[in-house]
Structures are given as structure tokens and as C-alpha cells.
Amino acid sequence: MPAAKRSRLTRIAVVAPAAALVLGTLAIANPALADTPSGTAANAAKDLAGSHPDWATPEADAGAVPNGTPGTARVYLAGKDPQGLAAYAQAVSTKGSPVYGQFLSTDQAKARFGATPEQVKAVTDWLTGAGLKVDSVTNHYVQVSGDTGALAKAFSVQVHNFRTTDGTHKAPTSDAIVPASVANAVLDVTGLNDTVAKSSSNAVSAATAEATADAQAPTAGTDKKQATLPTVATCSADGYDSDVAKGAPQGYEKNDPFAPCSYVPSQLRQAYGVTKSKVTGKGATVAIVDAYGLGTMQQDANTFSLAHGDKPFAPGQYKEVLTPAKWNSQAACGDWSGEEALDVEMVHGLAPDANVVYVGANSCMDADLGDALANIVDNHLADIVSNSWGEITHASDGDLDPAVIAADNQIFELGTAEGIGFTVSAGDCGDNSPAAAASGANCQADTDQAQTQWPSSSPWVTSVGGTALELNNKKGDYADEVSMGDLRSVLSTDGKSWSPMPGKFYFGGGGGVSKDTPQPWYQKDVVPDSIAKTAADGTKSATPLRATPDIAMSGDLVAATLVGYTPTGGAYSEGGYGGTSVSSPEVAGMLADAIQERGGRPIGFANPELYDRANNDSIFNDVDDAPDHGKLGNVVDLGMVGGALKVRLYKIGSDFGLKATEGYDTATGLGSPGKDFLKSFATKN
């Protein structure tokens, strides 16, 4: 996918760590609860903090929006016991709790924590009383439309136009206010401003990334008459650094190797102990959420599996949930076909007998992705949900809407209560700083600070970082790992040198410490204060914050992963992909294997289980970027392109602003699954 594009102009409300829930000896700070009352009757109107964006200043005011201007809004429902939901989600996931592992059915969760008919009626009466039309009602929100005057009346605001760097946009001149009669029923609202809210894929193909990098800094290829390197694409086929790049000038070390040939699932299973464990994910179900849907997905996955010695999907093993008639915003969202193929083939590759459900959102917009997640939770479509997409929280043109954060966390909490876990890719731009984005191949250009991605930084998901995996041989025996982070240099036209040296940052796993989210309970005593009290942008905190990622797996673009699919209007082909988009479905597949290992019992939210296993070198490979890991330079020979030889030099283990070190770190979290990772789930819990 191309580098992320996004126009977001709403301000986030940073919640103080004091908004904490205590359950016996368990405590978790939950940002969504700060403005969310319990199910008891409200005594006062509620201010929806952050619904007035900070870019909507008096200096930028361009005048009132006419009352007759059409508008829409989505009012998220709080449910009848939001604090009880968060407490139960924590307790059901934590060993030692009286309700540990006692997951609720969807009906039980809805009855216990969902919005009541009385709450829904109160909200719809309030909105229609202001002159708005109710377009739809779900378990999670009420969607309304009408004119701007009616919206302004309902939320006690004035709506004006404001001049921004992204054009003129409308927004309320103050925070929206919910009347006392429905204050206990409303979680938050979106739609009062008209800016775009979308996520982007965290996958990129080697070809796309190279094209992006060349566009940023065009360079000539090497004339084939002067080249001593192979003029056909060449890679190390028998393991990492198995083939020396003869004819290449010296780079980071003497005799830099060719980059490894793109890995296939059987090698990944061997490297991470799946083959030895003899589990296949049988009995578990993994859902995948992306945007739209590829019409040939099952056929392509079967073709890919058979081509590389694996089983195709059995009848009924793969299902899709798609609503093509409702697809929208394709021009803004781009093509997600490669992302979908990558996710499906990685889950099937790591857990060949697990059921897979692909749930295609109607677009990459936050509301549509949220609907896809809600569909999975409301109908318990899976045990694990892989999400290979995300977005930065803070941008030069505004910040992530706090209503999106609150609504997402509510879905994640409900899923946790039901025994559903979520893996989320941590991003492909290192610390997501402007400096990283200046040369990164899959970054958001509008970032204004070092930061984490959302929803990777939610305390209710398993944030997945990336590594560069080194294999001993073609079979896939594990050799080593470093952080997913690449520096890129280009071979000179005379073939005698690399430029620049050292190379520019090109691609790297996401991570860091979120200044917006307090430290969740499971990270206590594992993530040191030296990490947890300093946010990604350097902001110091008196109390610990949420650190990401939680775990990591292979995802580097140099040590790439092979993917095959049929693009619209094209023919089936295969190519190397990288990104934490690779890593998230890999971890989801590993968790499916772990479910089988523990006799079919759901794991649910995996983080408490993962952190209970911290600092065990047989359960986790403690990834670090120390200089004793062998050769880090890799020559990528792409062969003849446009009449010239295209050759690049990369240095792995070079993430931007993040570094893998001994113990927990913000490049690879706890590490990658070690030889006894799956075995550790077989013991009685």
C-alpha cells in the first residue's frame, strides 16, 4: 500500500491517569471512563470533551454554517454499566480473579452491559425532539441526519466554518453538551465536524516501497555493461546470509550477503516452533478485518498454499462477510487487495487448520472499520481478530477524535468479556516522528511528533511489532532476530560505491510509549519506569504510561514474506511483502495454535497471559540489536529494470527512534515467540 494518507482535524482529550478502576487487587486506568458515567441516573448535563477541535479557533472562524445545511451525526451509546464492563473485562482476563476465564456469551454481554431499551428510547426521543431523523440504531450507536440547525439545537452548540490548512471545514464553536436526561446513555458523538477519519494499511510490497523511495530521491540504475553483479533478481536461498553478493562494493561489512529469498509459511512455522509442536490451530477461528474484499481470495490462498507445499482451505474452513453494495470511499482508501491476501495467507500459513473469517469493512474510514469489529463481537464470529491497519493520534492538521477512541475501546472491552482477543499491527514508521516520515516508505506525512499508532496503543489489544528474522537454512530453522528497521542505500552508476552511507531510514516497525494512555495493569512490574514514564515525544509523566508493542514477529521488508494474489483485472502473481501487517496475522495464527494446545479453551485477551510469561528465554526470543548478531548489511539485487541494473544495500536492525534491547523494549515488546511459546499454553492455567 502507498504511504498513509489522512485528514483528521479533531482534538483528542488527554485523560489523566487518575481515571482508574479498582477491582479487588486489580487496577486499570481506562481513558474511556473519564467522561463515561455509570448506568445510574445522571444528575447533570454532560460536556463531550474534545468534540470542539482545537483548530476551530476564533482567528480561523469564517462564519456560521447556515441552519439549513444538511448534516449527520453518530451518537455512541454508553451502555448501562460501562465501568462494570471494564472491570469484568479485566477480571475475566486475569489469573487469580474469581471470574478468570468465565467468558460471557454475546447475549449475556448484551444483557449485562449493552444499552437498555429505555436508554435507546431516551436518546432517540431527544434527537428527534431536536428535529433530527433517526437513520439507524445498532447495539452501539444511533445514526441521525438533518439540518445543521437541528444538530446545533440537540448538542447546544453553534456550528461555524473554519479556515484550516486542509481547506474550510465546519465544526462546533464549543464542546457539545448532552442534556441530563440522556447523559448516562451517551458515550460520545462524531459527525459534528466534516473532516475525514480513516485508517491505512500497515503492509507494503517491496516493489511499492522501492517506487516510493525512488520518487523521494530519484537515482539512476547501474549500467549493465559496468555491472559485475547478477543481472537477474538474486537472493540468498539457503538461509540468511547464505550467498555472498560477489561483485558488490563493500557496504557495512566485508562480503555483504544477498538478502534472503522471501519467506514462505512452512519456514515461519519451523522458525517459531509450530512444526515441532504439531498443532495447526484446529478448532480455533480467526477473523481478519480489512477494507473491501478481493473476489478471488479463497482461490488465491489455495493456489499459494499448494504452490508452497501446504494444504488449501477445506470446504467451509474459509468464510467472508462482505456488503459490496455499501462500499464507499475507494478513491480515498486505495487498493487493499494485497493487505487482504497477506493477512489471510499468513493466518492460514501459521495455523493451517484454523477457521478463517474475512470481514471486509465498507471502507477504511474509522466508522466502517468500527462497524466491522462490532459485527464480529456482536455475533461472536471468532476467537481472535487480526487488524493490520492503524493511524497516528496526533497530526499537523489535528488529532484523532476522542469519540473514535472511546467507541473502539468499548468494542474491545466487550470482545474481551466474551473471550475474543484482538491483535493490531503497530505500524511501519518507527517512532512515527516527522524525521522518520521524511524518508520512510510507509509513513503518514502529517505526523507532528514522535508517537504511537491507534488502535495499537489501546490497552485492550495485543500490539504487534516487527522483526527481521534470520534463518539458518532453507528449511527455516531459527538463527536470530533483530528489530524491523532498514536503512537504504543505492548503488552508484559506476557500480563502485553506495550512496548515501550510512543509508537513509526506509522502513521500520512501530512502537513507543503513548502519552494519552495510562499503563494497563498487565504491564506493571514488567515494563520498567525508565521506559513507561517517558512518552514517545519525550514528554515526562509522573505515572507510567502504555508502552507498545506487546510482542513481535517477522515483518521486515528486506527479510520479506511471500504473498500471492490476483489483482483486479490482472493475473495471479507472487511477491515479497513487509510490515507489521505481516506480524499481526502471524501472531493471530500463533494464538489459534495456542488455543488448540490448551485443549480448545479460548484465550481471550492475550496480554495478561503474555506478560505473565515475560523474561523467559524459552518462551520468548529476547530480540535485541546488539552488534554481535552477524551481518546486518543485505544487498537486494532486483535485476534489470528499465534497461539498468537496480541494486540496493540495506542495513537491518536499524529502526528509527526505537531499539531492541535486553528485556522489554519499544521495538519488539516482550520479544518473539520462542521454542516453548506454544508449549507454555498446554499447562493447566
Coordinates of N, CA, C and O in Angstrom, one line a residue, residues 120-264:
V120 N -32.0 3.7 24.8 CA -32.1 3.9 23.4 C -33.3 4.8 23.1 O -33.2 5.8 22.3
K121 N -34.5 4.6 23.8 CA -35.6 5.4 23.5 C -35.4 6.8 24.0 O -35.8 7.8 23.3
A122 N -34.7 7.0 25.1 CA -34.4 8.3 25.6 C -33.5 9.1 24.6 O -33.8 10.3 24.4
V123 N -32.5 8.4 24.1 CA -31.6 9.1 23.1 C -32.4 9.4 21.8 O -32.2 10.5 21.3
T124 N -33.1 8.5 21.3 CA -33.9 8.8 20.1 C -34.9 9.9 20.3 O -35.1 10.7 19.4
D125 N -35.6 9.9 21.4 CA -36.6 10.9 21.7 C -35.9 12.3 21.7 O -36.4 13.3 21.2
W126 N -34.7 12.3 22.4 CA -34.0 13.6 22.5 C -33.6 14.1 21.1 O -33.8 15.3 20.8
L127 N -33.1 13.2 20.3 CA -32.6 13.6 18.9 C -33.8 14.0 18.0 O -33.7 15.0 17.3
T128 N -34.8 13.2 18.0 CA -36.0 13.5 17.1 C -36.7 14.8 17.6 O -37.2 15.6 16.9
G129 N -36.6 15.0 18.9 CA -37.2 16.2 19.5 C -36.5 17.5 19.1 O -37.1 18.6 19.0
A130 N -35.2 17.3 18.7 CA -34.5 18.5 18.2 C -34.7 18.7 16.7 O -34.2 19.6 16.1
G131 N -35.4 17.8 16.1 CA -35.7 17.9 14.6 C -34.9 17.0 13.8 O -34.9 17.2 12.5
L132 N -34.2 16.0 14.3 CA -33.3 15.1 13.6 C -34.1 13.9 13.2 O -35.0 13.5 13.9
K133 N -33.6 13.2 12.1 CA -34.2 12.0 11.7 C -33.3 10.8 12.1 O -32.1 10.9 11.8
V134 N -33.8 9.8 12.7 CA -33.0 8.6 13.0 C -32.9 7.7 11.8 O -33.9 7.2 11.3
D135 N -31.7 7.5 11.3 CA -31.5 6.7 10.2 C -31.2 5.2 10.5 O -31.6 4.3 9.7
S136 N -30.6 4.9 11.6 CA -30.3 3.6 12.0 C -30.0 3.5 13.5 O -29.5 4.5 14.1
V137 N -30.3 2.4 14.1 CA -30.0 2.1 15.5 C -29.3 0.8 15.6 O -29.8 -0.2 15.1
T138 N -28.1 0.7 16.2 CA -27.5 -0.6 16.5 C -27.3 -0.8 18.0 O -27.7 0.0 18.8
N139 N -26.6 -1.8 18.3 CA -26.3 -2.1 19.7 C -25.3 -1.0 20.3 O -25.2 -0.9 21.5
H140 N -24.7 -0.2 19.4 CA -23.6 0.7 19.8 C -23.9 2.1 19.5 O -23.2 3.0 20.1
Y141 N -24.8 2.5 18.6 CA -25.0 3.9 18.3 C -26.3 4.1 17.7 O -27.0 3.2 17.2
V142 N -26.6 5.4 17.6 CA -27.8 5.9 16.9 C -27.3 6.9 15.8 O -26.6 7.9 16.1
Q143 N -27.6 6.6 14.6 CA -27.2 7.4 13.5 C -28.3 8.3 13.1 O -29.5 7.9 12.9
V144 N -28.0 9.6 13.0 CA -29.1 10.6 12.6 C -28.7 11.5 11.5 O -27.5 11.7 11.2
S145 N -29.6 12.1 10.9 CA -29.4 13.1 9.9 C -30.4 14.3 10.0 O -31.4 14.1 10.7
G146 N -30.1 15.4 9.4 CA -31.0 16.5 9.5 C -30.2 17.8 9.1 O -29.1 17.7 8.6
D147 N -30.8 18.9 9.4 CA -30.0 20.2 9.1 C -29.2 20.6 10.2 O -29.3 20.1 11.3
T148 N -28.3 21.5 9.9 CA -27.3 22.0 10.9 C -28.0 22.6 12.1 O -27.5 22.5 13.2
G149 N -29.1 23.3 11.9 CA -29.8 23.9 12.9 C -30.3 22.9 14.0 O -30.2 23.2 15.2
A150 N -30.8 21.8 13.5 CA -31.2 20.7 14.4 C -30.1 20.1 15.2 O -30.2 19.8 16.4
L151 N -29.0 19.9 14.5 CA -27.8 19.4 15.2 C -27.3 20.3 16.3 O -27.0 19.9 17.4
A152 N -27.3 21.6 15.9 CA -26.9 22.6 16.9 C -27.8 22.7 18.1 O -27.4 22.8 19.2
K153 N -29.1 22.5 17.8 CA -30.1 22.5 18.9 C -29.9 21.3 19.8 O -29.9 21.4 21.1
A154 N -29.7 20.1 19.2 CA -29.5 18.9 20.0 C -28.3 19.0 20.9 O -28.4 18.5 22.1
F155 N -27.2 19.5 20.5 CA -26.0 19.5 21.2 C -25.6 20.8 21.8 O -24.5 21.0 22.3
S156 N -26.5 21.8 21.8 CA -26.3 23.1 22.5 C -25.0 23.7 22.0 O -24.2 24.2 22.8
V157 N -24.8 23.8 20.7 CA -23.6 24.4 20.1 C -24.0 25.3 19.0 O -25.2 25.3 18.5
Q158 N -23.1 26.1 18.5 CA -23.2 26.8 17.2 C -22.2 26.1 16.3 O -21.1 25.7 16.7
V159 N -22.5 26.0 15.1 CA -21.7 25.3 14.1 C -21.2 26.4 13.1 O -22.0 27.0 12.4
H160 N -19.9 26.5 13.0 CA -19.3 27.5 12.1 C -18.3 26.9 11.1 O -17.9 25.7 11.3
N161 N -18.0 27.6 10.1 CA -16.9 27.2 9.2 C -15.6 27.8 9.7 O -15.5 28.9 10.2
F162 N -14.5 27.0 9.5 CA -13.2 27.4 10.0 C -12.2 27.2 8.8 O -12.2 26.2 8.2
R163 N -11.3 28.2 8.7 CA -10.2 28.0 7.7 C -9.1 27.1 8.3 O -8.6 27.4 9.4
T164 N -8.7 26.1 7.6 CA -7.6 25.2 8.0 C -6.6 25.0 6.9 O -6.8 25.5 5.8
T165 N -5.5 24.3 7.2 CA -4.5 24.0 6.2 C -5.1 23.0 5.2 O -4.5 22.9 4.1
D166 N -6.2 22.4 5.5 CA -6.8 21.4 4.6 C -8.1 22.0 4.0 O -9.0 21.3 3.6
G167 N -8.2 23.3 3.9 CA -9.4 23.9 3.3 C -10.3 24.4 4.5 O -9.9 24.5 5.6
T168 N -11.5 24.7 4.1 CA -12.5 25.2 5.0 C -13.4 24.0 5.5 O -13.9 23.2 4.8
H169 N -13.5 23.9 6.9 CA -14.2 22.8 7.5 C -15.2 23.4 8.5 O -14.9 24.4 9.2
K170 N -16.3 22.7 8.7 CA -17.2 23.1 9.8 C -16.9 22.4 11.1 O -16.4 21.2 11.1
A171 N -17.3 23.0 12.2 CA -17.1 22.4 13.5 C -17.9 23.2 14.5 O -18.2 24.4 14.3
P172 N -18.2 22.6 15.6 CA -18.9 23.4 16.7 C -17.9 24.4 17.3 O -16.7 24.1 17.4
T173 N -18.4 25.5 17.8 CA -17.6 26.6 18.4 C -17.2 26.3 19.8 O -16.4 26.9 20.4
S174 N -17.9 25.2 20.4 CA -17.6 24.8 21.7 C -17.9 23.3 21.8 O -18.5 22.7 20.9
D175 N -17.5 22.7 22.9 CA -17.8 21.3 23.1 C -19.3 21.0 23.1 O -20.1 21.8 23.7
A176 N -19.7 19.9 22.5 CA -21.1 19.5 22.5 C -21.5 19.2 24.0 O -20.7 18.7 24.8
I177 N -22.8 19.5 24.3 CA -23.4 19.2 25.6 C -24.6 18.2 25.4 O -25.4 18.4 24.6
V178 N -24.5 17.2 26.2 CA -25.6 16.2 26.2 C -26.5 16.5 27.4 O -26.0 16.7 28.5
P179 N -27.8 16.7 27.2 CA -28.7 17.0 28.3 C -28.7 16.0 29.4 O -28.4 14.8 29.2
A180 N -29.1 16.4 30.6 CA -29.1 15.5 31.8 C -30.0 14.3 31.6 O -29.7 13.2 32.1
S181 N -31.0 14.4 30.8 CA -32.0 13.3 30.6 C -31.3 12.1 29.9 O -31.8 11.0 30.0
V182 N -30.2 12.3 29.2 CA -29.6 11.2 28.5 C -28.1 11.1 28.7 O -27.4 10.4 28.1
A183 N -27.6 11.9 29.7 CA -26.2 11.9 30.0 C -25.6 10.5 30.3 O -24.5 10.2 30.0
N184 N -26.4 9.7 31.0 CA -25.9 8.4 31.4 C -26.0 7.4 30.2 O -25.4 6.3 30.3
A185 N -26.6 7.8 29.1 CA -26.8 6.9 28.0 C -25.9 7.1 26.8 O -25.7 6.3 25.9
V186 N -25.2 8.3 26.8 CA -24.4 8.7 25.7 C -22.9 8.6 26.0 O -22.4 9.1 27.0
L187 N -22.2 7.9 25.2 CA -20.7 7.7 25.3 C -20.0 8.9 24.7 O -19.2 9.6 25.3
D188 N -20.4 9.2 23.4 CA -19.7 10.3 22.7 C -20.4 10.5 21.3 O -21.4 9.8 21.0
V189 N -20.0 11.5 20.6 CA -20.6 11.8 19.3 C -19.5 12.1 18.2 O -18.5 12.7 18.5
T190 N -19.8 11.6 17.0 CA -18.9 12.0 15.9 C -19.8 12.6 14.8 O -21.1 12.4 14.8
G191 N -19.3 13.4 13.9 CA -20.0 14.0 12.8 C -20.3 15.5 12.9 O -20.8 16.0 11.9
L192 N -20.0 16.1 14.0 CA -20.3 17.5 14.2 C -19.3 18.3 13.4 O -19.6 19.5 13.1
N193 N -18.2 17.8 13.1 CA -17.3 18.4 12.1 C -17.2 17.5 10.9 O -17.6 16.3 10.9
D194 N -16.8 18.0 9.7 CA -16.9 17.3 8.5 C -15.5 16.8 7.9 O -15.3 16.7 6.7
T195 N -14.6 16.5 8.8 CA -13.3 16.1 8.4 C -13.3 14.5 8.2 O -14.1 13.8 8.8
V196 N -12.3 14.1 7.5 CA -12.2 12.7 7.1 C -11.5 11.9 8.3 O -10.6 12.4 8.9
A197 N -12.0 10.7 8.6 CA -11.5 9.9 9.7 C -11.2 8.5 9.1 O -12.2 7.8 8.9
K198 N -10.0 8.2 8.9 CA -9.7 6.9 8.2 C -8.4 6.3 8.7 O -7.5 7.0 9.2
S199 N -8.3 5.0 8.5 CA -7.0 4.3 8.9 C -6.4 3.8 7.6 O -7.0 3.8 6.5
S200 N -5.1 3.4 7.7 CA -4.4 2.9 6.5 C -3.8 1.6 6.8 O -3.5 1.2 7.9
S201 N -3.5 0.8 5.7 CA -2.9 -0.5 5.8 C -1.5 -0.3 6.3 O -0.8 0.6 6.0
N202 N -1.0 -1.3 7.1 CA 0.4 -1.4 7.5 C 1.1 -2.4 6.8 O 2.1 -3.0 7.3
A203 N 0.8 -2.6 5.5 CA 1.5 -3.6 4.6 C 2.1 -2.8 3.5 O 1.5 -1.8 3.0
V204 N 3.2 -3.3 2.9 CA 3.8 -2.7 1.7 C 4.5 -3.7 1.0 O 5.2 -4.6 1.6
S205 N 4.4 -3.7 -0.3 CA 5.2 -4.7 -1.1 C 6.5 -4.1 -1.4 O 6.7 -2.9 -1.4
A206 N 7.5 -5.0 -1.7 CA 8.9 -4.5 -1.9 C 8.9 -3.6 -3.1 O 9.6 -2.5 -3.2
A207 N 8.1 -3.9 -4.2 CA 8.0 -3.1 -5.4 C 7.5 -1.7 -5.1 O 8.0 -0.7 -5.5
T208 N 6.4 -1.6 -4.3 CA 5.8 -0.4 -4.0 C 6.7 0.5 -3.1 O 6.9 1.7 -3.3
A209 N 7.4 -0.1 -2.2 CA 8.3 0.6 -1.3 C 9.4 1.2 -2.1 O 9.9 2.3 -1.9
E210 N 10.0 0.4 -3.0 CA 11.1 0.9 -3.8 C 10.7 2.1 -4.7 O 11.4 3.0 -4.8
A211 N 9.5 2.0 -5.2 CA 9.0 3.1 -6.1 C 8.8 4.3 -5.2 O 9.1 5.4 -5.7
T212 N 8.3 4.2 -4.0 CA 8.1 5.3 -3.1 C 9.5 5.9 -2.8 O 9.6 7.2 -2.9
A213 N 10.5 5.1 -2.5 CA 11.8 5.6 -2.1 C 12.4 6.3 -3.3 O 13.1 7.3 -3.2
D214 N 12.3 5.7 -4.5 CA 12.9 6.3 -5.7 C 12.3 7.6 -6.0 O 12.9 8.6 -6.5
A215 N 11.0 7.8 -5.8 CA 10.3 9.0 -6.0 C 10.8 10.1 -5.1 O 10.8 11.3 -5.4
Q216 N 11.1 9.7 -3.8 CA 11.6 10.7 -2.9 C 13.0 11.2 -3.2 O 13.4 12.3 -3.0
A217 N 13.8 10.2 -3.7 CA 15.2 10.6 -4.1 C 15.6 9.8 -5.4 O 16.2 8.8 -5.3
P218 N 15.2 10.3 -6.5 CA 15.5 9.6 -7.8 C 17.0 9.4 -8.0 O 17.8 10.2 -7.8
T219 N 17.3 8.1 -8.4 CA 18.7 7.8 -8.7 C 18.7 6.9 -9.9 O 17.8 6.1 -10.2
A220 N 19.8 7.0 -10.7 CA 19.9 6.2 -11.9 C 20.3 4.8 -11.5 O 21.0 4.6 -10.5
G221 N 19.9 3.8 -12.3 CA 20.4 2.5 -12.1 C 21.8 2.3 -12.6 O 22.4 3.2 -13.1
T222 N 22.4 1.1 -12.3 CA 23.7 0.8 -12.8 C 23.7 0.3 -14.2 O 22.9 -0.6 -14.6
D223 N 24.5 0.9 -15.0 CA 24.6 0.4 -16.4 C 25.1 -1.0 -16.4 O 26.0 -1.4 -15.8
K224 N 24.3 -1.9 -17.2 CA 24.6 -3.3 -17.2 C 26.0 -3.6 -17.7 O 26.6 -4.6 -17.4
K225 N 26.6 -2.8 -18.6 CA 28.0 -3.0 -19.1 C 29.0 -2.9 -18.0 O 30.1 -3.4 -18.1
Q226 N 28.7 -2.0 -17.0 CA 29.7 -1.8 -15.9 C 29.4 -2.7 -14.7 O 30.2 -2.8 -13.8
A227 N 28.3 -3.4 -14.7 CA 27.9 -4.2 -13.5 C 28.7 -5.6 -13.5 O 28.9 -6.2 -14.5
T228 N 29.1 -5.9 -12.3 CA 29.6 -7.3 -12.1 C 28.7 -8.1 -11.2 O 28.9 -9.3 -11.0
L229 N 27.5 -7.5 -10.8 CA 26.5 -8.3 -10.1 C 25.6 -9.0 -11.0 O 25.5 -8.6 -12.2
P230 N 24.8 -10.0 -10.6 CA 23.9 -10.7 -11.5 C 22.9 -9.7 -12.1 O 22.4 -8.8 -11.4
T231 N 22.5 -9.9 -13.3 CA 21.5 -9.1 -14.0 C 20.1 -9.7 -13.9 O 19.2 -9.2 -14.5
V232 N 20.0 -10.7 -13.1 CA 18.6 -11.3 -12.8 C 18.5 -11.2 -11.3 O 19.4 -11.2 -10.6
A233 N 17.2 -11.0 -10.9 CA 17.0 -10.9 -9.4 C 17.6 -12.0 -8.7 O 17.4 -13.2 -9.0
T234 N 18.3 -11.7 -7.6 CA 19.1 -12.7 -6.9 C 18.9 -12.6 -5.4 O 18.8 -11.5 -4.9
C235 N 18.8 -13.7 -4.7 CA 18.6 -13.7 -3.2 C 19.2 -14.9 -2.6 O 19.6 -15.9 -3.3
S236 N 19.4 -14.8 -1.3 CA 20.0 -16.0 -0.6 C 19.0 -17.0 -0.3 O 18.0 -16.8 0.4
A237 N 19.1 -18.2 -1.0 CA 18.1 -19.2 -1.0 C 18.2 -20.2 0.2 O 17.2 -20.9 0.5
D238 N 19.4 -20.3 0.8 CA 19.6 -21.4 1.8 C 19.7 -20.9 3.2 O 20.4 -21.4 4.0
G239 N 19.0 -19.8 3.4 CA 19.1 -19.2 4.8 C 19.7 -17.8 4.7 O 20.2 -17.4 3.7
Y240 N 19.6 -17.1 5.8 CA 20.1 -15.7 5.9 C 21.6 -15.7 5.7 O 22.3 -16.6 6.2
D241 N 22.0 -14.8 4.9 CA 23.4 -14.5 4.5 C 24.1 -15.8 3.9 O 25.4 -15.9 4.0
S242 N 23.4 -16.7 3.3 CA 24.0 -17.9 2.7 C 24.7 -17.6 1.4 O 25.6 -18.4 1.0
D243 N 24.4 -16.5 0.7 CA 25.0 -16.2 -0.6 C 25.7 -14.8 -0.6 O 25.0 -13.8 -0.4
V244 N 27.0 -14.8 -0.7 CA 27.7 -13.5 -0.7 C 27.4 -12.8 -2.0 O 27.3 -13.4 -3.1
A245 N 27.2 -11.5 -1.9 CA 27.0 -10.6 -3.1 C 28.3 -10.3 -3.8 O 28.8 -9.2 -3.7
K246 N 28.8 -11.2 -4.5 CA 30.1 -11.0 -5.2 C 29.9 -10.0 -6.3 O 29.0 -10.0 -7.0
G247 N 30.9 -9.1 -6.3 CA 30.9 -8.0 -7.3 C 30.3 -6.7 -6.7 O 30.4 -5.7 -7.4
A248 N 29.8 -6.8 -5.5 CA 29.2 -5.6 -4.9 C 30.3 -4.8 -4.1 O 31.2 -5.5 -3.5
P249 N 30.3 -3.5 -4.1 CA 31.3 -2.8 -3.3 C 31.1 -3.1 -1.8 O 30.0 -3.5 -1.4
Q250 N 32.1 -2.9 -1.0 CA 31.9 -3.1 0.4 C 30.9 -2.2 1.0 O 30.9 -1.0 0.7
G251 N 30.0 -2.7 1.9 CA 29.0 -1.9 2.5 C 29.2 -1.8 4.0 O 30.2 -1.1 4.4
Y252 N 28.4 -2.4 4.8 CA 28.5 -2.3 6.2 C 29.5 -3.3 6.8 O 30.1 -3.1 7.8
E253 N 29.7 -4.4 6.1 CA 30.7 -5.4 6.4 C 31.4 -5.9 5.2 O 30.9 -5.7 4.1
K254 N 32.4 -6.6 5.3 CA 33.1 -7.3 4.2 C 32.2 -8.4 3.7 O 31.7 -9.2 4.5
N255 N 32.0 -8.5 2.4 CA 31.2 -9.6 1.8 C 29.8 -9.6 2.3 O 29.2 -10.6 2.9
D256 N 29.1 -8.5 2.1 CA 27.7 -8.4 2.5 C 26.9 -9.5 1.7 O 27.2 -9.7 0.5
P257 N 26.0 -10.2 2.3 CA 25.2 -11.2 1.5 C 24.1 -10.6 0.7 O 23.6 -9.4 1.0
F258 N 23.5 -11.4 -0.2 CA 22.3 -11.0 -0.8 C 21.2 -11.2 0.3 O 21.3 -12.1 1.2
A259 N 20.1 -10.4 0.2 CA 19.0 -10.5 1.1 C 18.4 -11.9 0.9 O 18.4 -12.5 -0.1
P260 N 17.8 -12.4 2.0 CA 17.1 -13.8 1.9 C 16.0 -13.7 0.9 O 15.3 -12.7 0.8
C261 N 15.8 -14.9 0.2 CA 14.5 -15.0 -0.6 C 13.3 -14.9 0.4 O 13.4 -15.3 1.5
S262 N 12.2 -14.3 -0.2 CA 11.1 -14.1 0.7 C 10.6 -15.4 1.3 O 10.5 -16.5 0.7
Y263 N 10.3 -15.3 2.6 CA 9.9 -16.5 3.4 C 8.5 -17.0 3.0 O 7.6 -16.2 2.7
V264 N 8.3 -18.3 3.2 CA 7.0 -18.9 3.0 C 6.6 -19.5 4.3 O 7.3 -19.6 5.2

